[in-house]
Structures are given as structure tokens and as C-alpha cells.
Coordinates of C-alpha atoms in Angstrom, one line a residue:
Chain A
X17 CA -31.0 6.7 -84.6
X18 CA -30.6 9.9 -87.2
X19 CA -29.5 13.4 -85.7
X20 CA -33.0 14.5 -87.3
X21 CA -34.7 11.8 -85.3
X22 CA -33.2 12.6 -82.3
X23 CA -34.0 16.7 -82.8
X24 CA -37.6 15.7 -83.4
X25 CA -38.2 13.4 -80.3
X26 CA -36.1 16.4 -78.5
X27 CA -39.0 18.7 -80.0
X28 CA -41.8 16.4 -78.7
X29 CA -40.0 16.1 -75.4
X30 CA -39.7 19.8 -75.0
X31 CA -43.2 20.6 -75.8
X32 CA -44.3 18.6 -72.7
X33 CA -41.4 19.8 -70.3
X34 CA -40.1 23.0 -71.0
X35 CA -43.0 24.6 -69.6
X36 CA -42.5 22.9 -66.1
X37 CA -40.9 24.9 -63.1
X38 CA -37.0 24.1 -62.6
X39 CA -37.0 23.3 -66.3
X40 CA -34.4 26.1 -67.7
X41 CA -33.7 24.3 -71.1
X42 CA -33.6 21.1 -73.2
X43 CA -31.0 20.3 -76.3
X44 CA -30.4 17.2 -78.3
X45 CA -26.6 15.6 -77.6
X46 CA -25.1 13.4 -80.2
X47 CA -21.6 12.3 -80.5
X48 CA -20.2 9.1 -82.4
X49 CA -21.4 6.7 -79.3
X50 CA -24.2 8.5 -77.6
X51 CA -27.4 10.3 -78.6
X52 CA -29.1 11.8 -75.5
X53 CA -31.3 14.6 -74.3
X54 CA -29.7 17.4 -72.1
X55 CA -32.0 18.9 -69.4
X56 CA -31.1 21.9 -67.8
X57 CA -32.6 22.0 -64.3
X58 CA -32.8 23.6 -61.2
X59 CA -33.0 20.9 -58.7
X60 CA -34.1 23.0 -56.1
X61 CA -37.2 23.9 -57.9
X62 CA -38.0 20.3 -59.2
X63 CA -37.6 17.1 -57.8
X64 CA -34.9 14.6 -59.0
X65 CA -37.5 11.9 -58.7
X66 CA -40.2 14.0 -61.1
X67 CA -37.8 14.1 -64.0
X68 CA -38.0 11.8 -66.6
X69 CA -34.8 9.6 -67.1
X70 CA -35.5 8.5 -70.8
X71 CA -37.8 9.6 -73.4
X72 CA -38.7 7.1 -76.1
X73 CA -35.8 5.2 -75.6
X74 CA -33.2 7.9 -75.3
X75 CA -31.8 8.6 -72.2
X76 CA -31.9 12.2 -70.5
X77 CA -29.2 14.0 -68.8
X78 CA -29.5 16.2 -66.3
X79 CA -27.5 19.1 -65.7
X80 CA -27.9 21.4 -62.9
X81 CA -28.2 25.0 -63.2
X82 CA -29.5 28.0 -61.2
X83 CA -31.5 29.7 -64.0
X84 CA -30.8 31.7 -67.3
X85 CA -31.3 34.8 -67.6
X86 CA -30.6 38.0 -69.8
X87 CA -27.2 39.0 -69.5
X88 CA -28.1 42.8 -69.0
X89 CA -25.5 44.5 -66.5
Chain B
X24 CA -37.8 83.3 -75.4
X25 CA -34.0 82.7 -74.2
X26 CA -31.2 83.5 -76.7
X27 CA -28.9 80.9 -77.7
X28 CA -25.9 82.3 -76.7
X29 CA -27.4 82.6 -73.3
X30 CA -28.2 79.0 -72.6
X31 CA -24.3 78.6 -74.3
X32 CA -22.5 81.0 -71.9
X33 CA -24.5 79.2 -68.9
X34 CA -23.9 75.7 -70.3
X35 CA -20.4 76.4 -70.4
X36 CA -20.5 78.3 -66.6
X37 CA -22.4 74.7 -65.4
X38 CA -19.6 72.5 -67.4
X39 CA -17.2 74.8 -65.3
X40 CA -18.2 74.9 -62.5
X41 CA -20.0 72.2 -61.5
X42 CA -19.1 69.2 -64.0
X43 CA -15.0 70.1 -64.1
X44 CA -14.8 71.6 -61.4
X45 CA -12.3 74.1 -62.0
X46 CA -11.2 77.7 -61.6
X47 CA -11.4 80.5 -62.9
X48 CA -14.7 80.0 -64.6
X49 CA -14.9 80.4 -68.3
X50 CA -14.4 84.1 -69.4
X51 CA -17.7 84.9 -71.0
X52 CA -20.0 82.6 -68.9
X53 CA -18.5 85.1 -66.0
X54 CA -20.5 87.7 -67.4
X55 CA -23.6 85.8 -66.6
X56 CA -23.5 85.6 -62.7
X57 CA -19.8 85.6 -61.4
X58 CA -21.1 85.6 -58.0
X59 CA -23.6 83.1 -58.1
X60 CA -22.6 80.1 -56.0
X61 CA -23.1 76.4 -56.6
X62 CA -20.9 75.4 -53.8
X63 CA -23.9 74.2 -51.7
X64 CA -25.0 71.3 -54.1
X65 CA -24.2 67.9 -52.0
X66 CA -22.1 65.4 -53.7
X67 CA -25.0 63.4 -54.9
X68 CA -26.5 66.1 -56.8
X69 CA -23.2 66.1 -58.8
X70 CA -24.1 67.0 -62.1
X71 CA -22.3 64.0 -64.8
X72 CA -22.7 66.6 -67.6
X73 CA -24.1 69.7 -69.2
X74 CA -25.7 70.3 -72.8
X75 CA -27.9 72.8 -74.5
X76 CA -30.8 71.7 -76.6
X77 CA -34.1 72.5 -78.1
X78 CA -37.7 71.2 -76.4
X79 CA -40.7 72.3 -78.2
X80 CA -38.6 75.3 -79.8
X81 CA -37.6 76.6 -76.4
X82 CA -33.7 76.5 -75.9
X83 CA -33.2 74.5 -72.8
X84 CA -30.1 73.5 -70.5
X85 CA -30.2 69.9 -70.2
X86 CA -28.3 68.3 -66.9
X87 CA -27.5 64.8 -66.6
X88 CA -27.9 64.4 -63.1
X89 CA -27.5 61.2 -60.4
X90 CA -30.8 59.2 -60.2
X91 CA -30.9 60.0 -56.4
X92 CA -30.3 63.6 -57.2
X93 CA -32.6 66.2 -55.6
X94 CA -33.8 68.2 -58.8
X95 CA -35.6 70.8 -57.1
X96 CA -32.7 72.0 -55.1
X97 CA -30.8 72.3 -57.9
X98 CA -33.6 73.9 -60.2
X99 CA -33.7 76.5 -57.7
X100 CA -29.9 77.1 -58.3
X101 CA -30.6 77.8 -62.0
X102 CA -33.7 80.3 -61.3
X103 CA -32.0 83.5 -61.5
X104 CA -30.5 82.4 -64.9
X105 CA -34.5 82.5 -66.7
X106 CA -33.1 79.3 -68.5
X107 CA -35.5 76.1 -68.8
X108 CA -33.9 73.4 -67.3
X109 CA -34.3 69.7 -68.3
X110 CA -33.3 66.6 -65.8
X111 CA -31.9 63.5 -67.6
X112 CA -31.1 61.2 -64.8
X113 CA -28.1 58.8 -64.9
X114 CA -26.3 55.9 -63.0
X115 CA -23.1 57.9 -64.1
X116 CA -20.7 57.8 -67.1
X117 CA -18.0 55.5 -67.6
X118 CA -15.3 54.2 -69.9
X119 CA -16.1 51.6 -71.9
X120 CA -13.1 50.1 -71.2
X121 CA -13.4 46.3 -70.5
X122 CA -10.7 44.0 -69.3
X123 CA -10.3 40.2 -71.1
X124 CA -12.7 37.8 -69.2
X125 CA -11.2 35.1 -67.1
X126 CA -11.7 31.9 -68.5
X127 CA -14.2 29.6 -66.0
X128 CA -14.1 26.1 -65.6
X129 CA -17.1 24.1 -63.7
X130 CA -16.9 20.8 -61.8
X131 CA -18.6 18.1 -63.6
X132 CA -17.3 18.7 -67.0
X133 CA -14.6 16.8 -69.1
X134 CA -11.0 17.1 -68.0
X135 CA -8.2 14.6 -68.3
X136 CA -4.1 14.4 -68.8
X137 CA -2.8 15.3 -71.8
X138 CA -1.5 12.2 -73.1
X139 CA -5.0 10.4 -72.6
X140 CA -7.1 9.5 -75.3
X141 CA -10.6 9.4 -73.5
X142 CA -12.0 11.8 -70.5
X143 CA -12.6 11.8 -66.9
X144 CA -14.4 14.3 -65.1
X145 CA -13.5 17.2 -63.0
X146 CA -14.5 16.6 -59.7
X147 CA -14.1 19.6 -57.4
X148 CA -11.6 22.0 -55.8
X149 CA -9.5 20.9 -52.9
X150 CA -7.2 22.9 -50.6
X151 CA -3.6 21.5 -50.5
X152 CA -2.3 21.0 -46.9
X153 CA 1.7 21.5 -48.3
X154 CA 0.9 24.4 -50.3
X155 CA -1.1 27.3 -51.4
X156 CA -2.0 26.2 -54.4
X157 CA -5.2 26.0 -55.9
X158 CA -6.3 22.2 -56.5
X159 CA -8.0 20.5 -58.8
X160 CA -9.0 16.6 -57.9
X161 CA -10.2 13.7 -60.1
X162 CA -8.5 10.0 -60.3
X163 CA -4.8 8.9 -60.3
X164 CA -6.2 7.3 -64.2
X165 CA -7.9 10.8 -65.5
X166 CA -5.0 13.6 -64.1
X167 CA -2.3 11.0 -63.6
X168 CA -2.2 9.2 -66.5
X169 CA -2.3 5.7 -64.5
X170 CA 1.1 6.6 -62.3
X171 CA 3.0 7.7 -65.6
X172 CA 2.3 11.9 -65.0
X173 CA 5.1 13.9 -64.2
X174 CA 5.0 17.1 -62.1
X175 CA 3.3 19.8 -64.3
X176 CA 2.3 18.0 -67.1
X177 CA -0.7 19.7 -68.5
X178 CA -4.2 19.1 -67.6
X179 CA -6.5 19.6 -70.3
X180 CA -10.4 20.5 -69.7
X181 CA -13.2 20.4 -72.1
X182 CA -15.0 23.8 -72.4
X183 CA -17.6 22.4 -74.9
X184 CA -16.2 24.4 -77.3
X185 CA -12.4 23.6 -77.3
X186 CA -10.2 21.9 -75.0
X187 CA -7.8 24.4 -73.0
X188 CA -5.3 24.1 -70.7
X189 CA -6.2 24.7 -66.7
X190 CA -3.1 23.7 -65.3
X191 CA -0.5 20.9 -64.3
X192 CA -0.2 17.7 -62.5
X193 CA 0.5 18.0 -59.1
X194 CA 0.6 14.8 -57.2
X195 CA -1.2 11.5 -56.9
X196 CA -1.3 8.3 -54.6
X197 CA 0.3 5.4 -56.6
X198 CA -2.1 2.6 -57.9
X199 CA -0.3 -0.8 -56.8
X200 CA -0.4 -3.8 -59.3
X201 CA -1.5 -7.1 -57.9
X202 CA -0.5 -8.7 -55.2
X203 CA -1.3 -5.4 -53.7
X204 CA -4.2 -3.7 -53.0
X205 CA -5.4 0.0 -53.1
X206 CA -7.5 1.9 -51.5
X207 CA -7.9 5.3 -53.4
X208 CA -7.6 6.0 -57.4
X209 CA -6.9 9.9 -56.8
X210 CA -4.9 12.7 -58.0
X211 CA -4.8 16.3 -57.8
X212 CA -3.3 18.8 -60.3
X213 CA -2.9 22.8 -59.9
X214 CA -4.8 25.0 -61.8
X215 CA -3.7 28.3 -63.0
X216 CA -4.2 31.8 -61.3
X217 CA -6.4 33.4 -63.8
X218 CA -9.1 30.9 -64.4
X219 CA -11.9 31.0 -61.9
X220 CA -12.9 27.8 -60.2
X221 CA -16.9 27.3 -60.6
X222 CA -18.8 24.2 -58.5
X223 CA -21.9 23.1 -60.9
X224 CA -24.2 23.0 -58.3
X225 CA -23.3 23.8 -54.5
X226 CA -20.2 24.4 -52.6
X227 CA -19.6 21.0 -50.7
X228 CA -19.7 21.6 -46.8
X229 CA -16.6 19.4 -45.9
X230 CA -16.6 15.7 -45.9
X231 CA -18.3 12.7 -44.6
X232 CA -17.7 9.1 -44.1
X233 CA -20.2 6.8 -46.1
X234 CA -23.1 4.9 -44.3
X235 CA -25.1 2.2 -45.5
X236 CA -28.3 3.4 -47.3
X237 CA -27.2 7.1 -47.4
X238 CA -28.8 8.7 -50.4
X239 CA -26.4 10.5 -52.7
X240 CA -25.7 12.4 -55.8
X241 CA -23.2 13.2 -58.3
X242 CA -22.7 15.2 -61.3
X243 CA -20.6 13.3 -64.1
X244 CA -19.4 14.5 -67.4
X245 CA -21.1 11.8 -69.5
X246 CA -24.6 10.9 -67.0
X247 CA -25.0 14.7 -65.4
X248 CA -26.4 14.8 -62.4
X249 CA -27.8 11.4 -61.3
X250 CA -29.2 10.3 -57.5
X251 CA -28.6 6.9 -55.7
X252 CA -28.3 4.9 -53.0
X253 CA -24.8 3.7 -51.3
X254 CA -25.2 0.0 -51.0
X255 CA -22.2 -1.0 -49.5
X256 CA -19.2 0.4 -47.8
X257 CA -16.8 -2.0 -47.6
X258 CA -16.2 -3.9 -50.9
X259 CA -13.0 -5.7 -52.2
X260 CA -12.8 -5.8 -55.7
X261 CA -10.7 -6.0 -58.9
X262 CA -10.9 -3.2 -61.6
X263 CA -9.4 -3.6 -65.2
X264 CA -7.8 -0.5 -66.4
X265 CA -7.0 -0.1 -70.4
X266 CA -3.8 -0.7 -71.3
X267 CA -2.7 -1.1 -67.5
X268 CA -3.9 -4.4 -66.7
X269 CA -5.9 -5.3 -63.6
X270 CA -5.5 -3.7 -59.9
X271 CA -7.0 -4.8 -56.5
X272 CA -9.3 -2.3 -54.7
X273 CA -10.4 -2.9 -50.6
X274 CA -13.3 -0.5 -48.8
X275 CA -14.8 0.8 -52.0
X276 CA -18.1 2.5 -51.9
X277 CA -20.9 0.6 -53.9
X278 CA -23.6 2.9 -55.2
X279 CA -27.0 2.6 -57.0
X280 CA -28.7 4.5 -59.0
X281 CA -32.3 5.1 -58.6
X282 CA -35.0 3.4 -60.3
X283 CA -32.5 1.0 -62.0
X284 CA -30.8 4.1 -63.6
X285 CA -26.9 3.7 -63.9
X286 CA -25.4 6.4 -61.5
X287 CA -22.4 6.6 -63.4
X288 CA -20.9 5.9 -66.7
X289 CA -17.5 6.0 -68.7
X290 CA -16.5 9.5 -68.8
X291 CA -18.3 9.6 -65.3
X292 CA -14.4 8.8 -63.3
X293 CA -13.2 11.6 -61.0
X294 CA -17.1 13.0 -60.0
X295 CA -17.4 13.6 -56.4
X296 CA -20.2 11.6 -54.7
X297 CA -21.9 14.0 -52.4
X298 CA -24.3 13.2 -49.2
X299 CA -27.8 14.8 -51.2
X300 CA -29.4 16.4 -48.0
X301 CA -26.3 18.2 -46.6
X302 CA -23.9 18.3 -49.9
X303 CA -20.7 16.7 -48.0
X304 CA -18.5 15.2 -50.0
X305 CA -18.5 11.2 -49.4
X306 CA -16.8 9.9 -52.4
X307 CA -15.1 9.7 -55.8
X308 CA -16.2 7.5 -58.8
X309 CA -13.5 5.6 -60.3
X310 CA -15.0 2.2 -61.8
X311 CA -18.4 0.8 -62.5
X312 CA -20.3 -1.8 -64.7
X313 CA -23.2 -0.1 -66.0
X314 CA -25.4 -0.9 -62.7
X315 CA -23.0 -0.7 -59.9
X316 CA -20.7 2.3 -59.3
X317 CA -17.9 2.4 -57.4
X318 CA -16.3 5.3 -55.4
X319 CA -13.4 5.5 -53.0
X320 CA -14.2 7.2 -49.6
X321 CA -13.2 11.0 -49.6
X322 CA -12.2 11.1 -46.1
X323 CA -9.5 8.6 -47.1
X324 CA -8.5 10.5 -50.4
X325 CA -8.3 13.4 -48.1
X326 CA -5.8 11.6 -45.9
X327 CA -3.7 10.4 -47.9
X328 CA -3.3 13.0 -50.3
X329 CA -3.2 15.4 -47.6
X330 CA -5.8 17.9 -48.8
X331 CA -8.9 19.0 -47.4
X332 CA -12.3 20.2 -49.2

């Protein structure tokens, strides 16, 4: 799969999942060996079992986060 | 109309008396009201600055006051001067000096001995029972270069934007070749004082022995956060280490990922395994085959490396 295809798939996936509570970010991640979708997730806000482990054959990687917020002081 | 001169004098007077708190007061400002006392103003009403300004073509004195200041008290103090006062509330002024931000490292990210080509995972941080050093933990084959590391060898961490040295190799539990058997694949590294240590999720609440069917999770550099179940706590097996041959292990924990997904994959070596409900450390991943993941008991690691979490 090309990098562009992975980006397209990630964009489609984001449309469904980025507005869900607990999902703070989604990005494509590819290196010479693997192509994955990385999800930044607050696991206190969404249950692990509800999070898709793959989308259209691309594995999702869950990275636990608290939240993303503006960096004002 | 208040004269510009009068506002200037008052501004200077306020600066001398209230902002800088110095005496004697400015010579010309003294002509306004030498005897006038501001001493009754409380600390919470301390004025941070004063300037003259023009509002609606009228000269006013602008006072920068604390957010919580009682402006009516301050206004009363200035009544006699007949100069309009405008208050600007502020949290206070401070210099824009900034210290260099400290580098942070987070568990669950790639780390290794500097001579390795691949990466394992920075599992966590532990207390050393033999020193006051701050220690990071991973496998012998990640931090210890599979028995070959020397003390203070460089330990590297991938920030995502580059590779940094986080500290040096401290000690490991040696892996013994067959016919001997091994209990753990574990090593610790000291971490530099100027590095912040962060847990990617929750700081663990101690450690616990594994139990069959215990629900667990881990956070690894390759597969991120995954959940699974302990399917065995007493596996005796062999593990192939690239470039070093096969080693025997006893009493390994076997973990299966939920719904058939792998609990761990290459690059996750060193990930700590936690009991899901309590966040207690149960084990540390060191091997697998894509379906089964193998971990050492964390209680055993603590005992053999003389550390505690």
C-alpha cells in the first residue's frame, strides 16, 4: 500500500472515529516495514473493546493519552 | 480639565510611593501632596505599575492593580487629587526569563543499548535497592546487549524526532546458555538527573504475582496499548535470540491478546504488563511468536535485580 493510500484510509477512518468521546487524535504511520493507523485514546473515556483493532486491513495502534489541550499557561 | 503636568506629577508620585516604595518621594510630585499617605493600602492592593493616558480626550491615570484588588479603596485614596483613575487588572508582571525545558522520556517508547540495530521498549522506572539512582527497566537483550554490555554503556531513546542518550547501563541478570535455564530476561539503566520520567498511562501501584485468566494490558513501542489474558503462568520453553542462539526459560507467563489480536510484536520487548483492574505490575514482555506473548514474572525480576516498582 502506498503512503497516499494509507493517508486516504486514515482520513476515512477519522471521519467516523475522531468525533467519538475518548478519541483525541488519529494519524497514519508508515515505515519501511509497517503501515498502521495510530489512535491517541483516553482509555478512561472509551472502553478498549469498543476501539477498532483494524480498519480495511490496516492495523490500529492505540497510544494512551490524557487529553490534548491548548498550550496556554 | 486636568492638566497633563498634574497627571505626570501624580504618576511619578504613585510610582515612587506605591510601585517602587522608595523615599524620599520625587521632588516635584511632593508639591502635589507630600502629606498624603498611601500606607493604609494592603499588600493585596499593591500597584504593579502606573502610567498616564488619554481617554475620551481626557487625561487619566492608569493603575495596574492585582486582579483581587479592592479598587474602591484605592480610588478613595486618589480622590483628593481630582485626577480620573482607570484600573487595569493584572496577574502581576514578571520577567520573560525561561529556563531550558527539561527533556522528558515516556514509558512505552523505543529504547536500546547503543550497539543494537533494533529497538525494544522502555518498560518503566524502578527504585534501586542498592543505590539512590533513578533506574529505567527493560530486557537484558534490550539494555544489556544480551550479556555484552559494560557498566555506563550508552542507553538510547527514540523521541520520535531523534535519538537521545538517556543514561547508562547499570546491571542485568545474565542469560545462561543451554543446558542452563533462565527465569528472567531483565536489565536496568540509570537515567540522567536532568531528564523527566513520565509514565505513559498510570504510575503502577506496586507489583503482583500472575494468576491464570488475569486481565492485563501493556504499552509497547510497536503495538501500543493492548489488552489480553494470562493463559499460563508456568511455561518452560526455548527462545531464539538473533545472533546469540537459543536460550531456555522456565516459569514464563503466557499472554493472549483479546479477540485474536497479538498482545505484543517485535519491538515490544521490555514492555511492562499490568493487571488491568489495579495497575499493578505483573510481568515484563521478552518474547513471542505473533500469537503468544511471553513475559517474566515482575516479582521475580524485582527479587533478582534488587529493585522495586
